[in-house]
Amino acid sequence: RFDSRMWLEPFTSDLVDKAAREGVADLCVATPGFVTNCLETTIEVGQTLKERYLSAAPDHARYTWVPALDDDAGLARAIAHDVIQAVVSLHVADEA
């Protein structure tokens, strides 16, 4: 959060805190907005939020972070498919 622009809410940290307060004992966190892992996801979500949750969650709680797909071939194919579909749609619209 670098400036005064609004960010998507609720913040993940708030939801993790809420889950711990409510006694959720098995939490899985995914960040679909990130297609690659970066310092924010690796450190903030993969480590800091994990420590924060486990320190407030019930005993024997589990925290699972689902890393981004990075260079997964399936992700690359899905993105390529979407780009091709968008280009085809543009050409169809231009011809109409």
CSV table of C-alpha atoms in Angstrom, one decimal:
chain,number,residue,atom,x,y,z
A,1,ARG,CA,0.0,0.0,0.0
A,2,PHE,CA,2.1,2.8,-1.3
A,3,ASP,CA,-0.3,5.7,-1.7
A,4,SER,CA,-3.9,6.7,-1.1
A,5,ARG,CA,-5.5,4.6,-3.9
A,6,MET,CA,-8.0,2.1,-2.7
A,7,TRP,CA,-6.9,-1.6,-2.7
A,8,LEU,CA,-9.2,-4.6,-3.0
A,9,GLU,CA,-10.7,-5.5,0.3
A,10,PRO,CA,-11.0,-7.3,2.6
A,11,PHE,CA,-7.3,-7.6,3.1
A,12,THR,CA,-6.0,-11.1,3.4
A,13,SER,CA,-4.4,-10.3,6.7
A,14,ASP,CA,-7.7,-9.2,8.1
A,15,LEU,CA,-9.3,-12.5,6.9
A,16,VAL,CA,-6.5,-14.6,8.4
A,17,ASP,CA,-6.9,-12.8,11.7
A,18,LYS,CA,-10.7,-13.4,11.6
A,19,ALA,CA,-10.2,-17.1,10.9
A,20,ALA,CA,-7.8,-17.5,13.8
A,21,ARG,CA,-10.2,-15.7,16.1
A,22,GLU,CA,-13.1,-17.9,15.0
A,23,GLY,CA,-11.2,-21.0,15.7
A,24,VAL,CA,-10.6,-22.2,12.1
A,25,ALA,CA,-8.1,-25.0,12.5
A,26,ASP,CA,-7.2,-25.7,8.8
A,27,LEU,CA,-6.7,-22.6,6.6
A,28,CYS,CA,-5.7,-22.7,3.0
A,29,VAL,CA,-4.6,-19.4,1.3
A,30,ALA,CA,-4.4,-18.9,-2.5
A,31,THR,CA,-3.6,-15.7,-4.3
A,32,PRO,CA,-5.2,-16.0,-7.8
A,33,GLY,CA,-4.4,-12.3,-8.6
A,34,PHE,CA,-0.7,-13.3,-8.8
A,35,VAL,CA,0.3,-15.5,-11.7
A,36,THR,CA,3.9,-15.7,-10.5
A,37,ASN,CA,5.4,-15.8,-7.0
A,38,CYS,CA,7.1,-12.7,-5.9
A,39,LEU,CA,8.5,-11.3,-2.6
A,40,GLU,CA,5.0,-10.2,-1.6
A,41,THR,CA,3.5,-13.7,-2.0
A,42,THR,CA,6.5,-15.7,-0.9
A,43,ILE,CA,7.3,-13.7,2.3
A,44,GLU,CA,4.0,-12.0,3.2
A,45,VAL,CA,1.6,-14.8,2.4
A,46,GLY,CA,3.9,-17.8,2.6
A,47,GLN,CA,5.7,-16.9,5.8
A,48,THR,CA,4.4,-13.8,7.6
A,49,LEU,CA,0.7,-14.6,7.4
A,50,LYS,CA,1.4,-18.2,8.3
A,51,GLU,CA,3.3,-17.2,11.5
A,52,ARG,CA,0.6,-14.6,12.3
A,53,TYR,CA,-2.2,-17.2,11.9
A,54,LEU,CA,-0.5,-20.1,13.7
A,55,SER,CA,0.3,-17.8,16.7
A,56,ALA,CA,-3.4,-17.0,17.1
A,57,ALA,CA,-5.1,-20.1,15.8
A,58,PRO,CA,-6.1,-23.2,17.8
A,59,ASP,CA,-3.5,-25.7,18.8
A,60,HIS,CA,-2.4,-28.0,16.0
A,61,ALA,CA,-3.9,-25.6,13.4
A,62,ARG,CA,-2.7,-26.0,9.8
A,63,TYR,CA,-1.9,-23.3,7.3
A,64,THR,CA,-1.4,-24.1,3.7
A,65,TRP,CA,-0.3,-21.6,1.1
A,66,VAL,CA,-1.0,-22.4,-2.6
A,67,PRO,CA,1.9,-20.9,-4.6
A,68,ALA,CA,1.3,-19.3,-7.9
A,69,LEU,CA,1.6,-21.4,-11.0
A,70,ASP,CA,4.6,-19.5,-12.3
A,71,ASP,CA,5.8,-21.1,-15.6
A,72,ASP,CA,3.4,-24.0,-15.5
A,73,ALA,CA,2.7,-25.1,-19.0
A,74,GLY,CA,-1.1,-25.3,-18.3
A,75,LEU,CA,-1.2,-21.7,-17.2
A,76,ALA,CA,0.8,-20.7,-20.3
A,77,ARG,CA,-1.7,-22.6,-22.6
A,78,ALA,CA,-4.7,-21.0,-20.8
A,79,ILE,CA,-3.3,-17.5,-21.2
A,80,ALA,CA,-2.4,-18.2,-24.9
A,81,HIS,CA,-5.9,-19.5,-25.5
A,82,ASP,CA,-7.5,-16.4,-24.0
A,83,VAL,CA,-5.3,-14.1,-26.0
A,84,ILE,CA,-6.1,-15.9,-29.3
A,85,GLN,CA,-9.8,-15.8,-28.5
A,86,ALA,CA,-9.6,-12.0,-27.8
A,87,VAL,CA,-7.8,-11.4,-31.1
A,88,VAL,CA,-10.3,-13.5,-33.0
A,89,SER,CA,-13.1,-11.6,-31.4
A,90,LEU,CA,-11.6,-8.3,-32.4
A,91,HIS,CA,-11.2,-9.4,-36.0
A,92,VAL,CA,-14.8,-10.7,-36.2
A,93,ALA,CA,-16.0,-7.4,-34.8
A,94,ASP,CA,-13.9,-5.4,-37.3
A,95,GLU,CA,-15.4,-7.4,-40.2
A,96,ALA,CA,-19.0,-6.8,-39.1
